[in-house]
Amino acid sequence: MSNVQISMSGVSIHRMRTDMLSELVAKLVKAGGVAKEKVTKEMIAELKKSATIFTDAKTKEKTTQTTVLSQQYLDTLKKRYTALNGCITTAKNSGIEAQGKAAAKIEPKFIKITTVFALKSEAISKLENVLSSLKQLPAEDFETIGAAAILADMESIVEEYRSTINSRVDVKVDKSKAVVTARDTVVKNIQKLLTSIKYAQDCLGGSETELVKSYNTIFAETATTLKFMATVRAKKKEQ
């Protein structure tokens, strides 16, 4: 049996981006099904276990970040909604006929702030319903009470919220202690796995050659992807 060795040219697991590292580990574990030696199989099982912990840590961090960002949007929208309420109240009590009439048409469609923002999970949907109802009124009514910009701003923020929060799958994970620790364990387990494979190839007659060939394909593909990403980044810097 030929003594084929692992080739990781162009791949540094220490420097890999978090998402790339997770993808690499998933491929290594999947391809590990062809492993022959008991120690190699144990190392793959250990890598799989640490990868799960790594994923859980990242998910928790993403959830925390998303929750914080969501609250920031809600706080901003609540301030705008409060400002709109202020415009209605001021116009209603202004003594100016045009403003009073505009406020009188708008007020019935304006839901109390405490009702709209009572539950965080329902606030955006309730606000969207209110905005939809208000948009049925003539735009000049909001111009009259000085609330046109506020209304447009809220619509824009809600749209941004939907596109940002609902599709938040590429959130940058902060280097929290849990994530860093879990990542370090994954890297160490990859190294242990590669060491066990090297032992099998050097001392056990190349018994993991089939696994090595699969892994070399994975590392080669990963190296190509990393090279492409580096090229794209370089071009962006030049622009």
PDB file of C-alpha atoms in Angstrom:
ATOM      1  CA  MET A   1       0.000   0.000   0.000  1.00  0.00           C
ATOM      2  CA  SER A   2       1.486   3.357  -1.062  1.00  0.00           C
ATOM      3  CA  ASN A   3       2.531   5.683   1.756  1.00  0.00           C
ATOM      4  CA  VAL A   4       0.459   8.740   0.785  1.00  0.00           C
ATOM      5  CA  GLN A   5       0.744  11.660   3.209  1.00  0.00           C
ATOM      6  CA  ILE A   6      -1.598  14.513   4.139  1.00  0.00           C
ATOM      7  CA  SER A   7      -1.056  17.678   2.104  1.00  0.00           C
ATOM      8  CA  MET A   8      -2.397  20.950   3.529  1.00  0.00           C
ATOM      9  CA  SER A   9      -0.628  23.389   1.210  1.00  0.00           C
ATOM     10  CA  GLY A  10      -2.406  26.758   1.294  1.00  0.00           C
ATOM     11  CA  VAL A  11      -4.555  25.849   4.307  1.00  0.00           C
ATOM     12  CA  SER A  12      -3.878  27.192   7.801  1.00  0.00           C
ATOM     13  CA  ILE A  13      -6.523  26.000  10.214  1.00  0.00           C
ATOM     14  CA  HIS A  14      -5.351  28.530  12.813  1.00  0.00           C
ATOM     15  CA  ARG A  15      -6.136  31.477  10.542  1.00  0.00           C
ATOM     16  CA  MET A  16      -9.320  30.209   8.924  1.00  0.00           C
ATOM     17  CA  ARG A  17     -12.485  32.231   9.160  1.00  0.00           C
ATOM     18  CA  THR A  18     -15.034  30.810  11.595  1.00  0.00           C
ATOM     19  CA  ASP A  19     -17.531  29.725   8.943  1.00  0.00           C
ATOM     20  CA  MET A  20     -14.784  28.208   6.781  1.00  0.00           C
ATOM     21  CA  LEU A  21     -13.418  26.242   9.725  1.00  0.00           C
ATOM     22  CA  SER A  22     -16.861  24.833  10.499  1.00  0.00           C
ATOM     23  CA  GLU A  23     -17.328  23.837   6.871  1.00  0.00           C
ATOM     24  CA  LEU A  24     -13.916  22.144   6.786  1.00  0.00           C
ATOM     25  CA  VAL A  25     -14.614  20.184   9.955  1.00  0.00           C
ATOM     26  CA  ALA A  26     -17.967  19.002   8.630  1.00  0.00           C
ATOM     27  CA  LYS A  27     -16.265  17.682   5.488  1.00  0.00           C
ATOM     28  CA  LEU A  28     -13.491  15.982   7.464  1.00  0.00           C
ATOM     29  CA  VAL A  29     -15.982  14.249   9.743  1.00  0.00           C
ATOM     30  CA  LYS A  30     -18.142  13.124   6.823  1.00  0.00           C
ATOM     31  CA  ALA A  31     -15.175  11.785   4.879  1.00  0.00           C
ATOM     32  CA  GLY A  32     -13.935  10.086   8.055  1.00  0.00           C
ATOM     33  CA  GLY A  33     -16.264   7.187   7.450  1.00  0.00           C
ATOM     34  CA  VAL A  34     -13.508   5.429   5.488  1.00  0.00           C
ATOM     35  CA  ALA A  35     -11.078   5.467   8.449  1.00  0.00           C
ATOM     36  CA  LYS A  36      -9.571   2.075   9.278  1.00  0.00           C
ATOM     37  CA  GLU A  37      -7.612   2.464  12.505  1.00  0.00           C
ATOM     38  CA  LYS A  38      -9.291   2.543  15.932  1.00  0.00           C
ATOM     39  CA  VAL A  39      -7.332   5.621  17.057  1.00  0.00           C
ATOM     40  CA  THR A  40      -8.197   7.498  13.876  1.00  0.00           C
ATOM     41  CA  LYS A  41     -11.883   6.718  14.345  1.00  0.00           C
ATOM     42  CA  GLU A  42     -11.682   7.906  17.952  1.00  0.00           C
ATOM     43  CA  MET A  43     -10.039  11.182  16.870  1.00  0.00           C
ATOM     44  CA  ILE A  44     -12.757  11.754  14.267  1.00  0.00           C
ATOM     45  CA  ALA A  45     -15.435  11.120  16.894  1.00  0.00           C
ATOM     46  CA  GLU A  46     -13.705  13.591  19.204  1.00  0.00           C
ATOM     47  CA  LEU A  47     -13.523  16.181  16.420  1.00  0.00           C
ATOM     48  CA  LYS A  48     -17.219  15.722  15.710  1.00  0.00           C
ATOM     49  CA  LYS A  49     -18.053  16.209  19.383  1.00  0.00           C
ATOM     50  CA  SER A  50     -15.979  19.397  19.663  1.00  0.00           C
ATOM     51  CA  ALA A  51     -17.484  20.694  16.406  1.00  0.00           C
ATOM     52  CA  THR A  52     -20.954  20.392  17.925  1.00  0.00           C
ATOM     53  CA  ILE A  53     -19.865  22.397  20.967  1.00  0.00           C
ATOM     54  CA  PHE A  54     -18.291  24.988  18.641  1.00  0.00           C
ATOM     55  CA  THR A  55     -21.508  25.299  16.651  1.00  0.00           C
ATOM     56  CA  ASP A  56     -23.595  25.661  19.812  1.00  0.00           C
ATOM     57  CA  ALA A  57     -21.290  28.423  21.104  1.00  0.00           C
ATOM     58  CA  LYS A  58     -21.509  30.322  17.811  1.00  0.00           C
ATOM     59  CA  THR A  59     -25.281  29.955  17.684  1.00  0.00           C
ATOM     60  CA  LYS A  60     -25.658  31.275  21.220  1.00  0.00           C
ATOM     61  CA  GLU A  61     -23.429  34.251  20.417  1.00  0.00           C
ATOM     62  CA  LYS A  62     -25.370  35.004  17.238  1.00  0.00           C
ATOM     63  CA  THR A  63     -28.652  34.833  19.138  1.00  0.00           C
ATOM     64  CA  THR A  64     -27.324  37.270  21.736  1.00  0.00           C
ATOM     65  CA  GLN A  65     -26.154  39.685  19.068  1.00  0.00           C
ATOM     66  CA  THR A  66     -29.404  39.486  17.148  1.00  0.00           C
ATOM     67  CA  THR A  67     -31.416  40.096  20.320  1.00  0.00           C
ATOM     68  CA  VAL A  68     -29.372  43.213  21.105  1.00  0.00           C
ATOM     69  CA  LEU A  69     -29.716  44.535  17.544  1.00  0.00           C
ATOM     70  CA  SER A  70     -33.447  43.834  17.498  1.00  0.00           C
ATOM     71  CA  GLN A  71     -33.878  45.799  20.728  1.00  0.00           C
ATOM     72  CA  GLN A  72     -31.991  48.737  19.218  1.00  0.00           C
ATOM     73  CA  TYR A  73     -34.410  48.819  16.288  1.00  0.00           C
ATOM     74  CA  LEU A  74     -37.411  48.636  18.602  1.00  0.00           C
ATOM     75  CA  ASP A  75     -36.079  51.447  20.792  1.00  0.00           C
ATOM     76  CA  THR A  76     -35.600  53.671  17.748  1.00  0.00           C
ATOM     77  CA  LEU A  77     -39.052  52.885  16.376  1.00  0.00           C
ATOM     78  CA  LYS A  78     -40.658  53.549  19.744  1.00  0.00           C
ATOM     79  CA  LYS A  79     -39.024  56.984  19.847  1.00  0.00           C
ATOM     80  CA  ARG A  80     -40.302  57.768  16.331  1.00  0.00           C
ATOM     81  CA  TYR A  81     -43.774  56.518  17.211  1.00  0.00           C
ATOM     82  CA  THR A  82     -43.759  58.670  20.334  1.00  0.00           C
ATOM     83  CA  ALA A  83     -42.739  61.655  18.196  1.00  0.00           C
ATOM     84  CA  LEU A  84     -45.644  60.958  15.839  1.00  0.00           C
ATOM     85  CA  ASN A  85     -47.988  60.890  18.815  1.00  0.00           C
ATOM     86  CA  GLY A  86     -46.565  64.231  19.889  1.00  0.00           C
ATOM     87  CA  CYS A  87     -47.255  65.738  16.466  1.00  0.00           C
ATOM     88  CA  ILE A  88     -50.872  64.561  16.586  1.00  0.00           C
ATOM     89  CA  THR A  89     -51.418  65.932  20.093  1.00  0.00           C
ATOM     90  CA  THR A  90     -49.773  69.269  19.281  1.00  0.00           C
ATOM     91  CA  ALA A  91     -51.769  69.691  16.091  1.00  0.00           C
ATOM     92  CA  LYS A  92     -55.019  68.787  17.839  1.00  0.00           C
ATOM     93  CA  ASN A  93     -54.438  71.446  20.507  1.00  0.00           C
ATOM     94  CA  SER A  94     -52.862  74.062  18.242  1.00  0.00           C
ATOM     95  CA  GLY A  95     -56.020  76.057  17.585  1.00  0.00           C
ATOM     96  CA  ILE A  96     -55.123  76.031  13.878  1.00  0.00           C
ATOM     97  CA  GLU A  97     -58.074  74.697  11.911  1.00  0.00           C
ATOM     98  CA  ALA A  98     -56.088  72.855   9.206  1.00  0.00           C
ATOM     99  CA  GLN A  99     -53.918  71.112  11.769  1.00  0.00           C
ATOM    100  CA  GLY A 100     -56.899  70.225  13.940  1.00  0.00           C
ATOM    101  CA  LYS A 101     -58.749  68.645  11.001  1.00  0.00           C
ATOM    102  CA  ALA A 102     -55.677  66.664   9.922  1.00  0.00           C
ATOM    103  CA  ALA A 103     -55.083  65.421  13.460  1.00  0.00           C
ATOM    104  CA  ALA A 104     -58.746  64.437  13.781  1.00  0.00           C
ATOM    105  CA  LYS A 105     -58.430  62.164  10.732  1.00  0.00           C
ATOM    106  CA  ILE A 106     -55.143  60.645  11.819  1.00  0.00           C
ATOM    107  CA  GLU A 107     -55.857  60.035  15.502  1.00  0.00           C
ATOM    108  CA  PRO A 108     -58.470  57.245  15.075  1.00  0.00           C
ATOM    109  CA  LYS A 109     -55.933  55.160  13.149  1.00  0.00           C
ATOM    110  CA  PHE A 110     -53.169  55.771  15.701  1.00  0.00           C
ATOM    111  CA  ILE A 111     -52.924  52.904  18.199  1.00  0.00           C
ATOM    112  CA  LYS A 112     -51.602  53.605  21.683  1.00  0.00           C
ATOM    113  CA  ILE A 113     -47.853  53.276  22.109  1.00  0.00           C
ATOM    114  CA  THR A 114     -48.281  50.896  25.049  1.00  0.00           C
ATOM    115  CA  THR A 115     -50.453  48.623  22.890  1.00  0.00           C
ATOM    116  CA  VAL A 116     -48.127  48.511  19.898  1.00  0.00           C
ATOM    117  CA  PHE A 117     -44.983  47.908  21.933  1.00  0.00           C
ATOM    118  CA  ALA A 118     -46.527  45.757  24.673  1.00  0.00           C
ATOM    119  CA  LEU A 119     -44.794  42.586  23.452  1.00  0.00           C
ATOM    120  CA  LYS A 120     -41.408  42.640  21.717  1.00  0.00           C
ATOM    121  CA  SER A 121     -42.336  39.609  19.631  1.00  0.00           C
ATOM    122  CA  GLU A 122     -45.413  41.357  18.204  1.00  0.00           C
ATOM    123  CA  ALA A 123     -44.272  44.994  18.093  1.00  0.00           C
ATOM    124  CA  ILE A 124     -43.008  45.052  14.495  1.00  0.00           C
ATOM    125  CA  SER A 125     -46.108  43.339  13.095  1.00  0.00           C
ATOM    126  CA  LYS A 126     -48.439  45.640  15.041  1.00  0.00           C
ATOM    127  CA  LEU A 127     -46.465  48.687  13.929  1.00  0.00           C
ATOM    128  CA  GLU A 128     -46.628  47.551  10.304  1.00  0.00           C
ATOM    129  CA  ASN A 129     -50.419  47.301  10.593  1.00  0.00           C
ATOM    130  CA  VAL A 130     -50.639  50.811  12.035  1.00  0.00           C
ATOM    131  CA  LEU A 131     -48.370  52.234   9.336  1.00  0.00           C
ATOM    132  CA  SER A 132     -50.393  50.489   6.651  1.00  0.00           C
ATOM    133  CA  SER A 133     -53.575  52.013   8.077  1.00  0.00           C
ATOM    134  CA  LEU A 134     -52.036  55.489   8.313  1.00  0.00           C
ATOM    135  CA  LYS A 135     -50.823  55.297   4.717  1.00  0.00           C
ATOM    136  CA  GLN A 136     -54.439  55.118   3.580  1.00  0.00           C
ATOM    137  CA  LEU A 137     -54.841  58.731   4.645  1.00  0.00           C
ATOM    138  CA  PRO A 138     -53.850  61.649   2.383  1.00  0.00           C
ATOM    139  CA  ALA A 139     -50.130  62.403   2.595  1.00  0.00           C
ATOM    140  CA  GLU A 140     -50.885  66.106   3.000  1.00  0.00           C
ATOM    141  CA  ASP A 141     -52.485  65.443   6.395  1.00  0.00           C
ATOM    142  CA  PHE A 142     -49.116  64.323   7.738  1.00  0.00           C
ATOM    143  CA  GLU A 143     -47.431  67.262   6.058  1.00  0.00           C
ATOM    144  CA  THR A 144     -49.897  69.560   7.795  1.00  0.00           C
ATOM    145  CA  ILE A 145     -49.062  68.287  11.275  1.00  0.00           C
ATOM    146  CA  GLY A 146     -45.340  68.030  10.535  1.00  0.00           C
ATOM    147  CA  ALA A 147     -45.176  64.251  10.744  1.00  0.00           C
ATOM    148  CA  ALA A 148     -44.489  63.246   7.120  1.00  0.00           C
ATOM    149  CA  ALA A 149     -40.748  62.741   7.694  1.00  0.00           C
ATOM    150  CA  ILE A 150     -41.382  60.726  10.856  1.00  0.00           C
ATOM    151  CA  LEU A 151     -43.806  58.423   9.062  1.00  0.00           C
ATOM    152  CA  ALA A 152     -41.387  57.873   6.165  1.00  0.00           C
ATOM    153  CA  ASP A 153     -38.549  57.246   8.607  1.00  0.00           C
ATOM    154  CA  MET A 154     -40.505  54.572  10.459  1.00  0.00           C
ATOM    155  CA  GLU A 155     -41.383  52.815   7.214  1.00  0.00           C
ATOM    156  CA  SER A 156     -37.713  52.813   6.235  1.00  0.00           C
ATOM    157  CA  ILE A 157     -36.583  51.481   9.630  1.00  0.00           C
ATOM    158  CA  VAL A 158     -39.165  48.680   9.598  1.00  0.00           C
ATOM    159  CA  GLU A 159     -38.057  47.656   6.100  1.00  0.00           C
ATOM    160  CA  GLU A 160     -34.426  47.666   7.214  1.00  0.00           C
ATOM    161  CA  TYR A 161     -35.354  45.634  10.289  1.00  0.00           C
ATOM    162  CA  ARG A 162     -37.044  42.975   8.178  1.00  0.00           C
ATOM    163  CA  SER A 163     -34.121  42.627   5.767  1.00  0.00           C
ATOM    164  CA  THR A 164     -31.499  42.678   8.521  1.00  0.00           C
ATOM    165  CA  ILE A 165     -33.023  40.542  11.268  1.00  0.00           C
ATOM    166  CA  ASN A 166     -35.024  38.011   9.263  1.00  0.00           C
ATOM    167  CA  SER A 167     -32.088  37.097   7.024  1.00  0.00           C
ATOM    168  CA  ARG A 168     -29.464  37.267   9.738  1.00  0.00           C
ATOM    169  CA  VAL A 169     -27.537  34.133   8.830  1.00  0.00           C
ATOM    170  CA  ASP A 170     -24.187  35.777   8.243  1.00  0.00           C
ATOM    171  CA  VAL A 171     -23.851  37.525  11.558  1.00  0.00           C
ATOM    172  CA  LYS A 172     -20.258  38.185  12.506  1.00  0.00           C
ATOM    173  CA  VAL A 173     -19.600  36.262  15.688  1.00  0.00           C
ATOM    174  CA  ASP A 174     -17.736  38.253  18.316  1.00  0.00           C
ATOM    175  CA  LYS A 175     -14.761  36.583  19.934  1.00  0.00           C
ATOM    176  CA  SER A 176     -16.540  35.635  23.121  1.00  0.00           C
ATOM    177  CA  LYS A 177     -14.693  33.368  25.533  1.00  0.00           C
ATOM    178  CA  ALA A 178     -16.992  30.423  24.800  1.00  0.00           C
ATOM    179  CA  VAL A 179     -16.511  30.702  21.043  1.00  0.00           C
ATOM    180  CA  VAL A 180     -12.741  31.150  21.268  1.00  0.00           C
ATOM    181  CA  THR A 181     -12.376  28.205  23.646  1.00  0.00           C
ATOM    182  CA  ALA A 182     -14.557  25.953  21.470  1.00  0.00           C
ATOM    183  CA  ARG A 183     -12.655  27.001  18.341  1.00  0.00           C
ATOM    184  CA  ASP A 184      -9.293  26.249  19.983  1.00  0.00           C
ATOM    185  CA  THR A 185     -10.530  22.778  20.925  1.00  0.00           C
ATOM    186  CA  VAL A 186     -11.640  22.107  17.351  1.00  0.00           C
ATOM    187  CA  VAL A 187      -8.244  23.175  15.996  1.00  0.00           C
ATOM    188  CA  LYS A 188      -6.419  20.985  18.531  1.00  0.00           C
ATOM    189  CA  ASN A 189      -8.604  18.016  17.636  1.00  0.00           C
ATOM    190  CA  ILE A 190      -7.883  18.483  13.940  1.00  0.00           C
ATOM    191  CA  GLN A 191      -4.184  18.453  14.779  1.00  0.00           C
ATOM    192  CA  LYS A 192      -4.584  15.288  16.864  1.00  0.00           C
ATOM    193  CA  LEU A 193      -6.465  13.629  14.013  1.00  0.00           C
ATOM    194  CA  LEU A 194      -3.748  14.548  11.516  1.00  0.00           C
ATOM    195  CA  THR A 195      -1.109  13.224  13.916  1.00  0.00           C
ATOM    196  CA  SER A 196      -2.921   9.886  14.213  1.00  0.00           C
ATOM    197  CA  ILE A 197      -3.173   9.698  10.422  1.00  0.00           C
ATOM    198  CA  LYS A 198       0.547  10.422  10.036  1.00  0.00           C
ATOM    199  CA  TYR A 199       1.310   7.618  12.505  1.00  0.00           C
ATOM    200  CA  ALA A 200      -0.882   5.223  10.516  1.00  0.00           C
ATOM    201  CA  GLN A 201       0.898   6.173   7.297  1.00  0.00           C
ATOM    202  CA  ASP A 202       4.430   6.060   8.729  1.00  0.00           C
ATOM    203  CA  CYS A 203       4.204   3.192  11.192  1.00  0.00           C
ATOM    204  CA  LEU A 204       1.232   1.080  10.119  1.00  0.00           C
ATOM    205  CA  GLY A 205       2.049   0.587   6.464  1.00  0.00           C
ATOM    206  CA  GLY A 206      -0.061   3.441   5.120  1.00  0.00           C
ATOM    207  CA  SER A 207      -3.260   1.964   6.522  1.00  0.00           C
ATOM    208  CA  GLU A 208      -5.196   5.229   6.193  1.00  0.00           C
ATOM    209  CA  THR A 209      -4.317   5.909   2.560  1.00  0.00           C
ATOM    210  CA  GLU A 210      -7.967   5.913   1.479  1.00  0.00           C
ATOM    211  CA  LEU A 211      -8.765   8.494   4.154  1.00  0.00           C
ATOM    212  CA  VAL A 212      -5.692  10.563   3.263  1.00  0.00           C
ATOM    213  CA  LYS A 213      -6.739  10.729  -0.392  1.00  0.00           C
ATOM    214  CA  SER A 214     -10.190  11.979   0.610  1.00  0.00           C
ATOM    215  CA  TYR A 215      -8.716  14.523   3.011  1.00  0.00           C
ATOM    216  CA  ASN A 216      -6.185  15.757   0.454  1.00  0.00           C
ATOM    217  CA  THR A 217      -9.048  16.458  -1.948  1.00  0.00           C
ATOM    218  CA  ILE A 218     -10.854  18.409   0.781  1.00  0.00           C
ATOM    219  CA  PHE A 219      -7.758  20.437   1.679  1.00  0.00           C
ATOM    220  CA  ALA A 220      -7.038  21.149  -1.995  1.00  0.00           C
ATOM    221  CA  GLU A 221     -10.580  22.427  -2.544  1.00  0.00           C
ATOM    222  CA  THR A 222     -10.360  24.519   0.628  1.00  0.00           C
ATOM    223  CA  ALA A 223      -7.036  26.007  -0.491  1.00  0.00           C
ATOM    224  CA  THR A 224      -8.585  26.993  -3.829  1.00  0.00           C
ATOM    225  CA  THR A 225     -11.487  28.702  -2.053  1.00  0.00           C
ATOM    226  CA  LEU A 226      -9.170  30.563   0.318  1.00  0.00           C
ATOM    227  CA  LYS A 227      -6.998  31.711  -2.595  1.00  0.00           C
ATOM    228  CA  PHE A 228     -10.063  32.990  -4.440  1.00  0.00           C
ATOM    229  CA  MET A 229     -11.288  34.862  -1.354  1.00  0.00           C
ATOM    230  CA  ALA A 230      -7.853  36.447  -0.893  1.00  0.00           C
ATOM    231  CA  THR A 231      -7.885  37.594  -4.512  1.00  0.00           C
ATOM    232  CA  VAL A 232     -11.324  39.157  -4.118  1.00  0.00           C
ATOM    233  CA  ARG A 233     -10.229  40.995  -0.970  1.00  0.00           C
ATOM    234  CA  ALA A 234      -7.122  42.283  -2.719  1.00  0.00           C
ATOM    235  CA  LYS A 235      -9.163  43.632  -5.630  1.00  0.00           C
ATOM    236  CA  LYS A 236     -11.547  45.386  -3.253  1.00  0.00           C
ATOM    237  CA  LYS A 237      -8.627  47.119  -1.532  1.00  0.00           C
ATOM    238  CA  GLU A 238      -7.357  48.348  -4.894  1.00  0.00           C
ATOM    239  CA  GLN A 239     -10.724  49.912  -5.786  1.00  0.00           C
TER     240      GLN A 239
END
